[in-house]
PDB file of N, CA and C in Angstrom:
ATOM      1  N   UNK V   1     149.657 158.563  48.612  1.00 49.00           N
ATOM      2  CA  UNK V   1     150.049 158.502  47.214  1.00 49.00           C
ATOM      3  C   UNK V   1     149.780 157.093  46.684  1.00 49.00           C
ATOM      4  N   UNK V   2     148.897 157.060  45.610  1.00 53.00           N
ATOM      5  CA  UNK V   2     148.936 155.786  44.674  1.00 53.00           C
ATOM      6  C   UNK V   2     149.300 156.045  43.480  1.00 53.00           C
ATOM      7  N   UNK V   3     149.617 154.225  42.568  1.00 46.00           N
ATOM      8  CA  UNK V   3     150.213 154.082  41.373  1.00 46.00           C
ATOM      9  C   UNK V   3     149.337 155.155  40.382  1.00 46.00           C
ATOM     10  N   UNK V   4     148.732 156.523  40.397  1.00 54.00           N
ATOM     11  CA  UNK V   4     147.942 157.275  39.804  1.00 54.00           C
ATOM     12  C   UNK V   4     148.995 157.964  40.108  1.00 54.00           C
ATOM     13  N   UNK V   5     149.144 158.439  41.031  1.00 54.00           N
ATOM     14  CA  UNK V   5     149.877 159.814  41.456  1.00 54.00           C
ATOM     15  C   UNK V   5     151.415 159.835  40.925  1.00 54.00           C
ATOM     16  N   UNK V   6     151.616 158.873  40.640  1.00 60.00           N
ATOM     17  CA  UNK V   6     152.691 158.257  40.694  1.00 60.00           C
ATOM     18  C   UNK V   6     153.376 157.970  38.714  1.00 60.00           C
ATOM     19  N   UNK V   7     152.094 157.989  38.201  1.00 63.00           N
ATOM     20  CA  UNK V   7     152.130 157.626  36.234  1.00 63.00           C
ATOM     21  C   UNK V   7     152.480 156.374  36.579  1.00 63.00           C
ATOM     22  N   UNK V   8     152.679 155.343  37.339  1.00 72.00           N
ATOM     23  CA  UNK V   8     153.259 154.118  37.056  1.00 72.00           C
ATOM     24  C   UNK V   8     151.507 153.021  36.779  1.00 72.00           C
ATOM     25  N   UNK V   9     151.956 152.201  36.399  1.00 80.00           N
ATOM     26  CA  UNK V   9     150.633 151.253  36.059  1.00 80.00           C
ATOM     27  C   UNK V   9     150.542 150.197  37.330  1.00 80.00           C
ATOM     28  N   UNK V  10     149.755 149.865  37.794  1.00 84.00           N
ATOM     29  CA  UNK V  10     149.259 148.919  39.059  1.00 84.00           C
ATOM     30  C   UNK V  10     150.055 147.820  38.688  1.00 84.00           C
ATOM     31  N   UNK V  11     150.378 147.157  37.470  1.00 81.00           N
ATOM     32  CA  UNK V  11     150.922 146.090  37.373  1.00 81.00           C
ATOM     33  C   UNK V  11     152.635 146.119  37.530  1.00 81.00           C
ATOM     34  N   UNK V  12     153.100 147.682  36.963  1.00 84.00           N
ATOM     35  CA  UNK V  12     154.392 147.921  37.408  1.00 84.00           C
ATOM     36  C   UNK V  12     154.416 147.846  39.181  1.00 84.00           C
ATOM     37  N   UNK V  13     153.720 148.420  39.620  1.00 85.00           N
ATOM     38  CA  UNK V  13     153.810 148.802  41.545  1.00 85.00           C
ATOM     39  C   UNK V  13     153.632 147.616  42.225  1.00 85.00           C
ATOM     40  N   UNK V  14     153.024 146.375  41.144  1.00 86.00           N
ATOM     41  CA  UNK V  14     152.798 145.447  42.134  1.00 86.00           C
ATOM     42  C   UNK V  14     153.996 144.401  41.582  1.00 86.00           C
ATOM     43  N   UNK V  15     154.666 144.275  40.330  1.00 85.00           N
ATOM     44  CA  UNK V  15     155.925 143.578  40.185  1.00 85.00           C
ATOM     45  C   UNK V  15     157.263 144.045  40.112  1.00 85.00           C
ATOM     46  N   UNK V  16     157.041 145.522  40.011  1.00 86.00           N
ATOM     47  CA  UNK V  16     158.244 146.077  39.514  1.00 86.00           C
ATOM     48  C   UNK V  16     158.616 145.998  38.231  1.00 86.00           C
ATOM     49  N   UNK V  17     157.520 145.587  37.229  1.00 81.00           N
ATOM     50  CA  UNK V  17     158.409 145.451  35.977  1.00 81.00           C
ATOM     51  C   UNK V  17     157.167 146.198  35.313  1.00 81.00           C
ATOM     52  N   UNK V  18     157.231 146.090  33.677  1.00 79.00           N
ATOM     53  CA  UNK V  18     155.917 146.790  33.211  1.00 79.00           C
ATOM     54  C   UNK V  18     155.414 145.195  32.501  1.00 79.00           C
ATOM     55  N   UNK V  19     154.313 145.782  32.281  1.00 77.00           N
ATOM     56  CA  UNK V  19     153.141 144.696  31.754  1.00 77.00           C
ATOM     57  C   UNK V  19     153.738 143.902  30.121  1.00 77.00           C
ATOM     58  N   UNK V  20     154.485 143.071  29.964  1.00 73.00           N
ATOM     59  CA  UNK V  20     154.820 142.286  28.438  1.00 73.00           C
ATOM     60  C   UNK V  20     153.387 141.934  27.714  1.00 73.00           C
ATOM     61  N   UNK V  21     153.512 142.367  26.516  1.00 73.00           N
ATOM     62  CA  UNK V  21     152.914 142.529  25.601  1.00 73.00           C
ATOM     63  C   UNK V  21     152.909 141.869  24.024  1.00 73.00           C
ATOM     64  N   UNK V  22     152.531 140.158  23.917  1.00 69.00           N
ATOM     65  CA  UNK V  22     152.816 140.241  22.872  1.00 69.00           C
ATOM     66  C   UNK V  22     154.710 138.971  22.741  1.00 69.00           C
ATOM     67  N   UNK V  23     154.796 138.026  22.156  1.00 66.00           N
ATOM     68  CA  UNK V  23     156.543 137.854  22.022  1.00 66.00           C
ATOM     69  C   UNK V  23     157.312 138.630  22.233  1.00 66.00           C
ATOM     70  N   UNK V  24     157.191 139.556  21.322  1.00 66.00           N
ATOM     71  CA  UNK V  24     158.820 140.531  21.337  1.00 66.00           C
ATOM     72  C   UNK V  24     159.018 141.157  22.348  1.00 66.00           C
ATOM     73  N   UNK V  25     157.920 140.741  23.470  1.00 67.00           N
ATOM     74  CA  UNK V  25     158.785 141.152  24.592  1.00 67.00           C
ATOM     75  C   UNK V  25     159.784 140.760  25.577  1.00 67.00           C
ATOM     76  N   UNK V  26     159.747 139.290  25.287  1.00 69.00           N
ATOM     77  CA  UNK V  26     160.698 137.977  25.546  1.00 69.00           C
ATOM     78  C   UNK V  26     161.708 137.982  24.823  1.00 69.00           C
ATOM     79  N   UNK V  27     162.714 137.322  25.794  1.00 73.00           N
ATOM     80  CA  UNK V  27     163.842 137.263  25.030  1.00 73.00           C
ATOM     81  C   UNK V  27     164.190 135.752  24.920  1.00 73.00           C
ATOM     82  N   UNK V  28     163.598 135.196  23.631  1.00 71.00           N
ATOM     83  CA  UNK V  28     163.654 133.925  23.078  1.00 71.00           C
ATOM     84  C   UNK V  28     165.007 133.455  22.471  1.00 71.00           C
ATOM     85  N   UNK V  29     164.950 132.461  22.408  1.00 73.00           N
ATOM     86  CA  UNK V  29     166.693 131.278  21.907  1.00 73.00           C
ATOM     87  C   UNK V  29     166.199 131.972  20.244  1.00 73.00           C
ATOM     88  N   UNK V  30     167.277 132.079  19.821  1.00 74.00           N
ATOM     89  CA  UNK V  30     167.723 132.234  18.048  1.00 74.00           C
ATOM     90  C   UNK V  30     167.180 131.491  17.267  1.00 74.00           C
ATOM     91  N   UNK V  31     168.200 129.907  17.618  1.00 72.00           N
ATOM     92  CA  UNK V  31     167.376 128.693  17.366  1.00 72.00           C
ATOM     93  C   UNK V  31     165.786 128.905  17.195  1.00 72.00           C
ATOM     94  N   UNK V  32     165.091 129.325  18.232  1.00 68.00           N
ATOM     95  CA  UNK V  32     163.534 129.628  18.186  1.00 68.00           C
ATOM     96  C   UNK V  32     163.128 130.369  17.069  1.00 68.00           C
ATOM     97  N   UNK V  33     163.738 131.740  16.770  1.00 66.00           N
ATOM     98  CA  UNK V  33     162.951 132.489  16.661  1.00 66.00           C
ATOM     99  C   UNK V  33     163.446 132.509  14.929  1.00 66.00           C
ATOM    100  N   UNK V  34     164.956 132.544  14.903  1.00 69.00           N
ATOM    101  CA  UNK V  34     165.584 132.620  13.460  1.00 69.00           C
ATOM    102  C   UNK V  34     164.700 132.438  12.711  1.00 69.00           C
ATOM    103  N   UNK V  35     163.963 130.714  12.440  1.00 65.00           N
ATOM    104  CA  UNK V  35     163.807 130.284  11.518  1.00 65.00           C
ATOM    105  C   UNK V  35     162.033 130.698  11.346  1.00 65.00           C
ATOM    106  N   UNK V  36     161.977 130.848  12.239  1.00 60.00           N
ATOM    107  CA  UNK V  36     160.325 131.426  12.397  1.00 60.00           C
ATOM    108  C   UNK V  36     160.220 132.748  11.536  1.00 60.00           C
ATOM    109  N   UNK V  37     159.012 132.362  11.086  1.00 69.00           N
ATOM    110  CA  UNK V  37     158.472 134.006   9.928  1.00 69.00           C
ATOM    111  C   UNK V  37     157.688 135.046  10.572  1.00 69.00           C
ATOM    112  N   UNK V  38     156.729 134.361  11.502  1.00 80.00           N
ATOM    113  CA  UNK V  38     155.518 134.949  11.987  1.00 80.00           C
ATOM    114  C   UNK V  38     155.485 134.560  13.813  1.00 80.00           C
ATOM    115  N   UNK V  39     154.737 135.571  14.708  1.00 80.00           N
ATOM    116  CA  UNK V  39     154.652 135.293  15.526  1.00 80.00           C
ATOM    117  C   UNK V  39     153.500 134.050  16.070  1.00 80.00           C
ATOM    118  N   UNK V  40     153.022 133.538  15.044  1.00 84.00           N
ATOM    119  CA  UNK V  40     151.816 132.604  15.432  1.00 84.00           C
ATOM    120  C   UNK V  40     152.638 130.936  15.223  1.00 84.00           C
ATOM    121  N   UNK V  41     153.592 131.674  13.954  1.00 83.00           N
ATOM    122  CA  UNK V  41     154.650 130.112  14.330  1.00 83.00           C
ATOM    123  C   UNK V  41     155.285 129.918  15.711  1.00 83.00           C
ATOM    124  N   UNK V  42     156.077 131.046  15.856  1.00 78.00           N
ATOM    125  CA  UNK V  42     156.863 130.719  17.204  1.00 78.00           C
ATOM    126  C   UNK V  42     156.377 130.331  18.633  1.00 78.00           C
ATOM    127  N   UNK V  43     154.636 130.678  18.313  1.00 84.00           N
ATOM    128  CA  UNK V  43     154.016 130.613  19.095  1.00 84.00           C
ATOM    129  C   UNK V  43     153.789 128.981  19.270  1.00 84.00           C
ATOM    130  N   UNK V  44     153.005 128.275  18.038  1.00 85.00           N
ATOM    131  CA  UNK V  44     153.237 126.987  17.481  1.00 85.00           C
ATOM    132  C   UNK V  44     154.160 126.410  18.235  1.00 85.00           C
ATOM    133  N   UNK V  45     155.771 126.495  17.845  1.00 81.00           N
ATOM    134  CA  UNK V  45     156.559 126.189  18.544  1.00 81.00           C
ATOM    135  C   UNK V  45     157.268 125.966  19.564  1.00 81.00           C
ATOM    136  N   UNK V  46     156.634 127.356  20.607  1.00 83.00           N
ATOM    137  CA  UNK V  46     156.735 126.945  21.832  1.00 83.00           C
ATOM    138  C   UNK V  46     155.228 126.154  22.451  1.00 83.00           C
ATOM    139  N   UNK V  47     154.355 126.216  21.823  1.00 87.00           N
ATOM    140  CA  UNK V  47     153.545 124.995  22.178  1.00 87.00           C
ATOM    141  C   UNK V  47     153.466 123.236  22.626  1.00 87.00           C
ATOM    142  N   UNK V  48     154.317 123.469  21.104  1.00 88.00           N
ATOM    143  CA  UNK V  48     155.070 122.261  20.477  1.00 88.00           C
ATOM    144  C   UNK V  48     155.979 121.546  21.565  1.00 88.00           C
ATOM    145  N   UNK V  49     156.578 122.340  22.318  1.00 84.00           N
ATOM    146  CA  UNK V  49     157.361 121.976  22.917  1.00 84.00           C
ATOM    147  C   UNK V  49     156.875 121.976  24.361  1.00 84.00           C
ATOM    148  N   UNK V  50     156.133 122.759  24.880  1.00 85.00           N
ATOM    149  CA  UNK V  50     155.428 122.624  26.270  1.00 85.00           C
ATOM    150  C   UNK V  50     154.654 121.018  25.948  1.00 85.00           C
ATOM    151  N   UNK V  51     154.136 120.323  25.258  1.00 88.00           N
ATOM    152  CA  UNK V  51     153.541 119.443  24.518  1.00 88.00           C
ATOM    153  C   UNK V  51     154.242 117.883  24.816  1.00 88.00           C
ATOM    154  N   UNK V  52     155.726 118.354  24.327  1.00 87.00           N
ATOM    155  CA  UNK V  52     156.688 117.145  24.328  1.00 87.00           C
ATOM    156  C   UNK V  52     157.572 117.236  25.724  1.00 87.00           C
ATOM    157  N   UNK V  53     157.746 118.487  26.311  1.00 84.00           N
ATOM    158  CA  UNK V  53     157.697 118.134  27.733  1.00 84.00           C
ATOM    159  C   UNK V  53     157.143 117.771  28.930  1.00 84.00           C
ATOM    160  N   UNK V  54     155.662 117.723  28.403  1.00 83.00           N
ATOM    161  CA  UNK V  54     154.492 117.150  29.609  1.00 83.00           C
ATOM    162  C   UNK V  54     154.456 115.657  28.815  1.00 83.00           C
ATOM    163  N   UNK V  55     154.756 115.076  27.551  1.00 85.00           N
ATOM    164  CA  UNK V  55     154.854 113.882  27.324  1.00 85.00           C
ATOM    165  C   UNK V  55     155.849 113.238  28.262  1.00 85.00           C
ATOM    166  N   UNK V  56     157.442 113.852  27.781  1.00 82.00           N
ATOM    167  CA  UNK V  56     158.185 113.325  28.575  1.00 82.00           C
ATOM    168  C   UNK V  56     157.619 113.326  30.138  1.00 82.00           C
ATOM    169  N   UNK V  57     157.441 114.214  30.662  1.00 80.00           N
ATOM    170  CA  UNK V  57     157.213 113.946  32.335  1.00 80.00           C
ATOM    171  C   UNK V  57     155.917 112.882  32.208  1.00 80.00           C
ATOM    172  N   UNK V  58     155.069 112.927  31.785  1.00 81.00           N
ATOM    173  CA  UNK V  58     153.995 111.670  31.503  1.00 81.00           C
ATOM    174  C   UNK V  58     155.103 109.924  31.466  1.00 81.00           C
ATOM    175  N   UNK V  59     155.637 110.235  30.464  1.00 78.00           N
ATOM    176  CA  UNK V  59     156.370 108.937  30.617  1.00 78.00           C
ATOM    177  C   UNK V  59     157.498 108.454  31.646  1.00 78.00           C
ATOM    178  N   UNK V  60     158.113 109.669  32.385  1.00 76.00           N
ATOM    179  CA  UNK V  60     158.715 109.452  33.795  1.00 76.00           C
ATOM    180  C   UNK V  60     157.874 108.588  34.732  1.00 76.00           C
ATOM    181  N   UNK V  61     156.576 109.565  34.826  1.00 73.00           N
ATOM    182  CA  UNK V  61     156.099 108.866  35.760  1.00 73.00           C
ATOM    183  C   UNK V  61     155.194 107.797  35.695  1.00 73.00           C
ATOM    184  N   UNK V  62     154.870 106.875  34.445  1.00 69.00           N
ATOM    185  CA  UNK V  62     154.569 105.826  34.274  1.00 69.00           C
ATOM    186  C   UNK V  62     155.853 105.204  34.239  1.00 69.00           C
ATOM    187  N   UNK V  63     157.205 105.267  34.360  1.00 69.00           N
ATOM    188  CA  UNK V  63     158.082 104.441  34.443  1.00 69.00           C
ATOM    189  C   UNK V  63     158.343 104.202  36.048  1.00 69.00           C
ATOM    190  N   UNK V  64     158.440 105.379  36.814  1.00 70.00           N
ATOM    191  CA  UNK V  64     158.830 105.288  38.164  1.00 70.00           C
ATOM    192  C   UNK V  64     157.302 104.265  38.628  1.00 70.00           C
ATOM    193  N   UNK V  65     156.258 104.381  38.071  1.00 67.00           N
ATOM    194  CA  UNK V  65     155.236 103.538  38.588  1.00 67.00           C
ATOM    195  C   UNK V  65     155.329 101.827  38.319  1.00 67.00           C
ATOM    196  N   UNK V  66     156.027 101.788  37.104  1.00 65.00           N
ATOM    197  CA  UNK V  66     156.089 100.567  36.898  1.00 65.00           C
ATOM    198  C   UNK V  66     157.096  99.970  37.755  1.00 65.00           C
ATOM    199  N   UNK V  67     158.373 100.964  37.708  1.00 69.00           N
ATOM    200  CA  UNK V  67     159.338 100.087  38.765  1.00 69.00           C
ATOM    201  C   UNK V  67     158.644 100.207  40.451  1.00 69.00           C
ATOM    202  N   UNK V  68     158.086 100.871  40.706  1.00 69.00           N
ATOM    203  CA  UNK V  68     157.649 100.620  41.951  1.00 69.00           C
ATOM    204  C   UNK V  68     156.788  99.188  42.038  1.00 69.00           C
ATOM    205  N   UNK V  69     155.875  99.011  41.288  1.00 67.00           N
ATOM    206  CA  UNK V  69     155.028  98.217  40.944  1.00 67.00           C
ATOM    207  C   UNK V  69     156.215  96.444  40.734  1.00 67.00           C
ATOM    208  N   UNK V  70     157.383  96.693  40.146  1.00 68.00           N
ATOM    209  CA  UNK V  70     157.845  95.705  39.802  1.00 68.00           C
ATOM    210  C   UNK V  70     158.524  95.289  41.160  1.00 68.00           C
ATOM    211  N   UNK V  71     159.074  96.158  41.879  1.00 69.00           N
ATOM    212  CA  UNK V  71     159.355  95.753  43.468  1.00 69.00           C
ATOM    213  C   UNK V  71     158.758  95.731  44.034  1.00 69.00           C
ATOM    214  N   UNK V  72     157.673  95.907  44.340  1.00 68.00           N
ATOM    215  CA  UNK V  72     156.355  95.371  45.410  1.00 68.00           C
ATOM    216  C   UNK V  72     156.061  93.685  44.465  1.00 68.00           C
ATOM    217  N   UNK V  73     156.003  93.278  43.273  1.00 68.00           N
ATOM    218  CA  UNK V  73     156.182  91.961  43.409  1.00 68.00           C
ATOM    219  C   UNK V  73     157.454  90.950  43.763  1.00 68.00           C
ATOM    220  N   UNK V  74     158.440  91.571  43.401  1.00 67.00           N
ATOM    221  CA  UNK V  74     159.610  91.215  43.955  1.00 67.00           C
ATOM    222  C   UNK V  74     159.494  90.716  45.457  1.00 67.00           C
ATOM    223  N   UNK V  75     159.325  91.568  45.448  1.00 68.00           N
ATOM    224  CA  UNK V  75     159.106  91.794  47.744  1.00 68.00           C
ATOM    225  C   UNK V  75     158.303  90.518  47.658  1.00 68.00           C
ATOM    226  N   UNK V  76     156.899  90.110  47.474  1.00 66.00           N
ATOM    227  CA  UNK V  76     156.397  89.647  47.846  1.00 66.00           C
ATOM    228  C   UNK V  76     156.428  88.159  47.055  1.00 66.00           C
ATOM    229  N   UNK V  77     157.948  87.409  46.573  1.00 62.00           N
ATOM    230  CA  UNK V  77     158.546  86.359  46.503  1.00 62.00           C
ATOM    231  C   UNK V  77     158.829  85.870  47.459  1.00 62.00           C
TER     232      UNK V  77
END
């Protein structure tokens, strides 16, 4: 027996869930979605924000580099 025999879709048999389609198949923050009109904004918006969280981690790790950098001259006083 396969996912044929079965009506289920290959992508259900291989996660257990069915295939999301689209936002509204997520279940997004309020905050997000309230003020949003269209799905190409919210889309925008979570962009927006994948965007300013690879900034932030960008600037972590030019900070952890600098302090490493500032104790290896230290050390070598």
């Amino acid at each position: 027996m396969n996912a044929y025999d079965t009506a289920q879709s290959l992508f259900y048999v291989a996660y257990g869930e069915e295939k999301r389609i689209g936002l509204e198949s997520y279940d997004l923050p309020k905050s997000l979605v309230d003020p949003a009109k269209t799905e190409e904004e919210i889309e925008n918006s979570l962009a927006t924000s994948l965007e300013e969280a690879n900034e932030e981690k960008m600037l972590n790790k030019d900070g952890q580099k600098y302090e490493k950098n500032e104790s290896n001259i230290l050390k070598s006083f």
